[in-house]
PDB file of C-alpha atoms in Angstrom:
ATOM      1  CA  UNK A 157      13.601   9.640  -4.932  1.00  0.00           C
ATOM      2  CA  UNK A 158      10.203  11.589  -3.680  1.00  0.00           C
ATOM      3  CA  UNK A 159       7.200  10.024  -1.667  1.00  0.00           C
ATOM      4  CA  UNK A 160       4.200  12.100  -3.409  1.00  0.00           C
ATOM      5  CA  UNK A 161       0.625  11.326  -2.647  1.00  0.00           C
ATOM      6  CA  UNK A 162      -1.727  10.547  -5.990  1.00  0.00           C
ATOM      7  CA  UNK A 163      -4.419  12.342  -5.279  1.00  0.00           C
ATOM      8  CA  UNK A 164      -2.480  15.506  -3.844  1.00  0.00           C
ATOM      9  CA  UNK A 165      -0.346  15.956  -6.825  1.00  0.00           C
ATOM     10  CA  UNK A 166      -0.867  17.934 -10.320  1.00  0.00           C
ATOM     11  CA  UNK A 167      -0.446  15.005 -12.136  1.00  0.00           C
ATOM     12  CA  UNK A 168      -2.365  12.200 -12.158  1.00  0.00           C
ATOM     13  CA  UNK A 169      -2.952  11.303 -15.566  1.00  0.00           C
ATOM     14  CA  UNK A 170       0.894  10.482 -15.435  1.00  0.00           C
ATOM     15  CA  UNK A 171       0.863   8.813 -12.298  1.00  0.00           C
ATOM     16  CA  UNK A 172      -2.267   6.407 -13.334  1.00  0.00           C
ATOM     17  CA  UNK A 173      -0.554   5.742 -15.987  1.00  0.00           C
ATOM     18  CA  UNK A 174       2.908   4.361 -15.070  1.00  0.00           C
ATOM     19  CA  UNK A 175       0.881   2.895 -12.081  1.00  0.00           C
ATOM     20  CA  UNK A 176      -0.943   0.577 -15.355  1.00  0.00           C
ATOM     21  CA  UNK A 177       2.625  -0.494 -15.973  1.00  0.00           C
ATOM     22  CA  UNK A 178       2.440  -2.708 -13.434  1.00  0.00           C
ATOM     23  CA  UNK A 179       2.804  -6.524 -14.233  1.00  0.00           C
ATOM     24  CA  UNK A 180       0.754  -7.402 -11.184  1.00  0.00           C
ATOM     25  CA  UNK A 181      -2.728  -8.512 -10.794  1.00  0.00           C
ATOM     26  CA  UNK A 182      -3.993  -6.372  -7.911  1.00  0.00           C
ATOM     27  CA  UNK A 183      -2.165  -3.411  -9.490  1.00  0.00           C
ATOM     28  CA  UNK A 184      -4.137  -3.818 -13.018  1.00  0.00           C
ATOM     29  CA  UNK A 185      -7.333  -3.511 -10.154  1.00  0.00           C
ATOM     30  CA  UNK A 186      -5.466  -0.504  -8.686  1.00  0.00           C
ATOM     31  CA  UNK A 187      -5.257   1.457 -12.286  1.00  0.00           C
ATOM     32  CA  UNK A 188      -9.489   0.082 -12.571  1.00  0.00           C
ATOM     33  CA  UNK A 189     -10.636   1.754  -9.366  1.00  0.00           C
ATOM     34  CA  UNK A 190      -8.140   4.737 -10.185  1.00  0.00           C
ATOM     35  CA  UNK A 191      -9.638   4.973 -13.900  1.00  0.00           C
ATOM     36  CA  UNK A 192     -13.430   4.919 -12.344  1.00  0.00           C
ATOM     37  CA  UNK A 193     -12.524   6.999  -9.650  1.00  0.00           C
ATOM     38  CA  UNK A 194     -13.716   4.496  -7.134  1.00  0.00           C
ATOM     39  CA  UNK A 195     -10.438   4.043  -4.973  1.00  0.00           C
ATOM     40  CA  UNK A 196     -12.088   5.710  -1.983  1.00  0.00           C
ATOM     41  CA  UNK A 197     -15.343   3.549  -2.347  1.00  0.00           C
ATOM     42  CA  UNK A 198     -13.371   0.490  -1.469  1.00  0.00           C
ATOM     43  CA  UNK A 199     -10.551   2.193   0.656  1.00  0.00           C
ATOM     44  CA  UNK A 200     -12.191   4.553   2.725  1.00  0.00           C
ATOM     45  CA  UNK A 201     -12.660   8.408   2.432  1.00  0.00           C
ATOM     46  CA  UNK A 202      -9.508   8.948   4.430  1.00  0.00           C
ATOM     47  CA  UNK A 203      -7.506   6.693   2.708  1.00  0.00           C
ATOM     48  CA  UNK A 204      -4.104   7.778   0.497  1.00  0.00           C
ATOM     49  CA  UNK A 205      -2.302   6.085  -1.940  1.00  0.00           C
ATOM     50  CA  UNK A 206       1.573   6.801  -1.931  1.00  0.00           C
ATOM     51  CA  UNK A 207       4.176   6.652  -4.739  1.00  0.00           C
ATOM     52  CA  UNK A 208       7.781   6.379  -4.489  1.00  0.00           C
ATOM     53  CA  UNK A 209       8.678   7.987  -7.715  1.00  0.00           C
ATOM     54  CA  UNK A 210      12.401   8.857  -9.248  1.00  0.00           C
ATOM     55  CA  UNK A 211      11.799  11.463 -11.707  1.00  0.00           C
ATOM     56  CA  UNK A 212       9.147  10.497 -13.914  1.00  0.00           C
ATOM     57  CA  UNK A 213       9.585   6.958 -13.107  1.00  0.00           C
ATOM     58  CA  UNK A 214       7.022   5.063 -10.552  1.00  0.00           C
ATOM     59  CA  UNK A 215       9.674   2.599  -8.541  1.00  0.00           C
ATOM     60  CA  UNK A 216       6.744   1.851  -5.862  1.00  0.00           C
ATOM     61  CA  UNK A 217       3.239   1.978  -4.705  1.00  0.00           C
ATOM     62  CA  UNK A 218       1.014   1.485  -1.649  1.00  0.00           C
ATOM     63  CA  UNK A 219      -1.949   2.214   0.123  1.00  0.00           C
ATOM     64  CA  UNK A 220      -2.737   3.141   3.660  1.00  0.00           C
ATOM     65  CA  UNK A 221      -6.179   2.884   3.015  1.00  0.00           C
ATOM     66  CA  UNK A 222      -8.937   2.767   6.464  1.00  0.00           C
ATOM     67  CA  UNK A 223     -10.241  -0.562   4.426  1.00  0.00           C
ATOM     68  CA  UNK A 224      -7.902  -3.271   2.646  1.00  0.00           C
ATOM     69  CA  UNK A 225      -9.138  -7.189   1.153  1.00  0.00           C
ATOM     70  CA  UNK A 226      -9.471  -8.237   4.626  1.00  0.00           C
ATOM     71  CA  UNK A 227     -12.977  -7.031   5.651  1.00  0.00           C
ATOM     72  CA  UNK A 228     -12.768  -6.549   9.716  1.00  0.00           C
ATOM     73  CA  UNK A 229     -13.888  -4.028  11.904  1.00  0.00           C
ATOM     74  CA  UNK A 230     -11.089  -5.074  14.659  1.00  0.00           C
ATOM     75  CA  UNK A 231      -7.959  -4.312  12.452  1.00  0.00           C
ATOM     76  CA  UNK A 232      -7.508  -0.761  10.869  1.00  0.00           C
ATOM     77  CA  UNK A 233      -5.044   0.897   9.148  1.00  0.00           C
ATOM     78  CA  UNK A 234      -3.951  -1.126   6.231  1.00  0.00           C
ATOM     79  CA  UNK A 235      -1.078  -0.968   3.585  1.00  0.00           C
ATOM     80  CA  UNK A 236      -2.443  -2.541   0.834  1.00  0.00           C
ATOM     81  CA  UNK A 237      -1.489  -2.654  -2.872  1.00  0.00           C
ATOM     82  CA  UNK A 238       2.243  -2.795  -2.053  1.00  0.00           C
ATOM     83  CA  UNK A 239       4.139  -2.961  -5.376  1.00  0.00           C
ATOM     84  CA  UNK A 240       7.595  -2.122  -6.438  1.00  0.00           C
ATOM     85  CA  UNK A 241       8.623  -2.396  -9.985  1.00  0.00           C
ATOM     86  CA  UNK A 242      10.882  -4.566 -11.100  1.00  0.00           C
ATOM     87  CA  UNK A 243      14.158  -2.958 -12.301  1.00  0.00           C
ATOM     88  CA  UNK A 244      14.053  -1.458  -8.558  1.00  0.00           C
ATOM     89  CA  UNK A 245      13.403  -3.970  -6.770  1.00  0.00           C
ATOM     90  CA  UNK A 246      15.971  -5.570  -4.103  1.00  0.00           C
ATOM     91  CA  UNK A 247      16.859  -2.315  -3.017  1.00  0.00           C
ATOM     92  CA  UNK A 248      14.057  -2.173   0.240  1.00  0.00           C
ATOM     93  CA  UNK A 249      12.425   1.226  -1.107  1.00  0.00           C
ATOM     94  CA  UNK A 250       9.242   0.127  -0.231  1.00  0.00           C
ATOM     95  CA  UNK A 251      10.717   0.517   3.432  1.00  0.00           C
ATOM     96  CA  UNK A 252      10.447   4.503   2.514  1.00  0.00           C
ATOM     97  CA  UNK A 253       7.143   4.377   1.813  1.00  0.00           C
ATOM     98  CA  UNK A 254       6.512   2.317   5.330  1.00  0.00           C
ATOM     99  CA  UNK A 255       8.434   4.756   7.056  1.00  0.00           C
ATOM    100  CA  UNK A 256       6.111   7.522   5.245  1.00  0.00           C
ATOM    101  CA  UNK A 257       3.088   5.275   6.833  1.00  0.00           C
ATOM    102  CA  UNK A 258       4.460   4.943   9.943  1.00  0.00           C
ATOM    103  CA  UNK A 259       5.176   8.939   9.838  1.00  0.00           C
ATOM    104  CA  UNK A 260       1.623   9.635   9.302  1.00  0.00           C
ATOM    105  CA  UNK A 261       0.495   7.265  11.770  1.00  0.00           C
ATOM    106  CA  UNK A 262       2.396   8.617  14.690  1.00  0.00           C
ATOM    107  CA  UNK A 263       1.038  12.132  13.413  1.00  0.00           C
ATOM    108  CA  UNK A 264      -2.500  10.858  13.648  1.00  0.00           C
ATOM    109  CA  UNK A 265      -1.912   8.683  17.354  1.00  0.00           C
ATOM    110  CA  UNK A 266      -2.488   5.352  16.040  1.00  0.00           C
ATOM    111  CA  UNK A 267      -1.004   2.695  17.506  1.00  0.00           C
ATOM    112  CA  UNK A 268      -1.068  -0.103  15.171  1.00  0.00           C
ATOM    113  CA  UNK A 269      -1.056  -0.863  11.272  1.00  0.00           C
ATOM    114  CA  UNK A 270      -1.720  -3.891   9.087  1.00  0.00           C
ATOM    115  CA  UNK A 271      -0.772  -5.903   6.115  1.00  0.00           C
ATOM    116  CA  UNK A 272      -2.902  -8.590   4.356  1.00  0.00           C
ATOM    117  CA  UNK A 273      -0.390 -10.683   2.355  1.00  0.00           C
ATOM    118  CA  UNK A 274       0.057 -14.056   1.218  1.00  0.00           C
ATOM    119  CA  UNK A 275       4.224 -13.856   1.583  1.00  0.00           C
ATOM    120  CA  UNK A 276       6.022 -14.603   4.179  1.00  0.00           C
ATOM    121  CA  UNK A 277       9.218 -13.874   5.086  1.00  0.00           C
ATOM    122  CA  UNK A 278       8.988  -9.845   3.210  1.00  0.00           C
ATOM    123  CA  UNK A 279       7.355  -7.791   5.894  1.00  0.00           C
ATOM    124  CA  UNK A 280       9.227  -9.365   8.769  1.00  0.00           C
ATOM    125  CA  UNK A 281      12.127  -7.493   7.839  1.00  0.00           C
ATOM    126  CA  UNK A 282      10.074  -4.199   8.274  1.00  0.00           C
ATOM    127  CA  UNK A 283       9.193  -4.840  11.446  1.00  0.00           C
ATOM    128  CA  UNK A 284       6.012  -6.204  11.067  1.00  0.00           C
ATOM    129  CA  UNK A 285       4.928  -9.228  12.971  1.00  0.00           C
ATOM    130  CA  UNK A 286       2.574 -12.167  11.536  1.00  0.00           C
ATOM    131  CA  UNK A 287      -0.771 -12.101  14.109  1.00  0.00           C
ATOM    132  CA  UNK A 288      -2.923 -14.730  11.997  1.00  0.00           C
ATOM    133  CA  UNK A 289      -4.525 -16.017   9.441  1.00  0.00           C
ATOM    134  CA  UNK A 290      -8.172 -14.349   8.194  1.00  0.00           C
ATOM    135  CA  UNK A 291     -10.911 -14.267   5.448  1.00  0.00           C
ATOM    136  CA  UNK A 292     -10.631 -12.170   2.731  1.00  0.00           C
ATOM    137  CA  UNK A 293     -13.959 -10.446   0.753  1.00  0.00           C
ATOM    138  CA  UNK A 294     -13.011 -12.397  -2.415  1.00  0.00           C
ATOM    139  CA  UNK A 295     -13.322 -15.590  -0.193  1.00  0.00           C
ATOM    140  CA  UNK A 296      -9.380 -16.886   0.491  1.00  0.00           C
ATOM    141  CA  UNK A 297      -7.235 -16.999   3.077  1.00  0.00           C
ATOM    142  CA  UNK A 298      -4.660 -13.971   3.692  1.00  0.00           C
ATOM    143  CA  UNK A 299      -2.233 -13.121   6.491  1.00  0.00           C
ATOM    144  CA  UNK A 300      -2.380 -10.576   8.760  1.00  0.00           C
ATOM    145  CA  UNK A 301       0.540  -8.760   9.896  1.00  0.00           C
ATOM    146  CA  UNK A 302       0.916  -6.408  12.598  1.00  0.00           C
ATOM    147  CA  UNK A 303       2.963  -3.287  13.056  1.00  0.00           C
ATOM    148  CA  UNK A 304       3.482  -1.225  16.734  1.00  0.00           C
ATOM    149  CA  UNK A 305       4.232   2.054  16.230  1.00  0.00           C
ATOM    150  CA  UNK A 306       6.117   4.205  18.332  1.00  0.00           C
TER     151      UNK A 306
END
C-alpha cells in the first residue's frame, strides 16, 4: 500500500480513472471536478487530494481540502470525499490516509481538522469527536466532527 497525492503524481489519467470506479455519489462529483479541472475552485488552492493505492488498484480516497460542503469561515481543514472501495473495505485503511492528514497538519501547525458527514458512529473510532450539527451549500444538514491534533 502507498499514500500518493493526485496531482503530484505522473499519472493521473489512471488515477481519475479508477477514482470514476467509484459507486458513490459524491465520488461520480469527485471524477466531474477532476475531469474539468475544477477541484481547486471548490477546494481551495492549497488543497490535496490523497489516494491509498495497492499497485494499480485505488483502495481509498480523500481530501484535505481548505473548503469542504460545509461553507464556514470558523472551521478549516476538512477531509472531505472520504471513500474506500468496496472489496477493501473493513480493513480501517482510510485510518492511513488520516494519519497522512494528521502528518501534514502537524507539519503545517494546525491544530484542528474537520469532517462533514452524515454517519455516525465511523469517525469516532479515528479519534474524531462530533461538535454539531451545520448547513451545508446544497441546503441539508451535515455533521461536523472535530479532530485535535498533537
Amino acid at each position: 500500500m502507498e499514500i500518493i497525492s493526485f496531482y503530484k503524481n505522473d499519472r493521473q489519467q489512471h488515477w481519475l480513472e479508477e477514482i470514476g470506479k467509484s459507486d458513490w455519489k459524491a465520488g461520480q462529483y469527485l471524477h466531474e471536478i477532476l475531469s474539468k479541472g475544477t477541484f481547486y475552485d471548490l477546494t481551495g488552492e492549497n488543497s490535496e487530494l490523497l489516494l491509498l493505492t495497492d499497485g494499480d488498484h485505488l483502495v481509498s480516497f480523500c481530501t484535505y481540502a481548505e473548503r469542504d460542503e460545509v461553507a464556514s469561515n470558523e472551521y478549516s481543514p476538512w477531509i472531505g470525499f472520504v471513500y474506500t472501495y468496496p472489496k477493501y473495505r473493513g480493513h480501517r485503511y482510510m485510518g492511513l490516509l488520516f494519519e497522512k492528514i494528521e502528518h501534514l497538519a502537524k507539519e503545517q501547525n494546525i491544530p484542528d481538522i474537520y469532517i462533514s458527514t452524515d454517519h455516525i458512529g465511523l469517525y469516532e473510532k479515528y479519534g474524531f469527536e462530533y461538535i454539531k450539527d451545520m448547513e451545508t451549500i446544497y441546503g441539508d444538514i451535515s455533521r461536523v466532527y472535530l479532530k485535535h491534533i498533537r
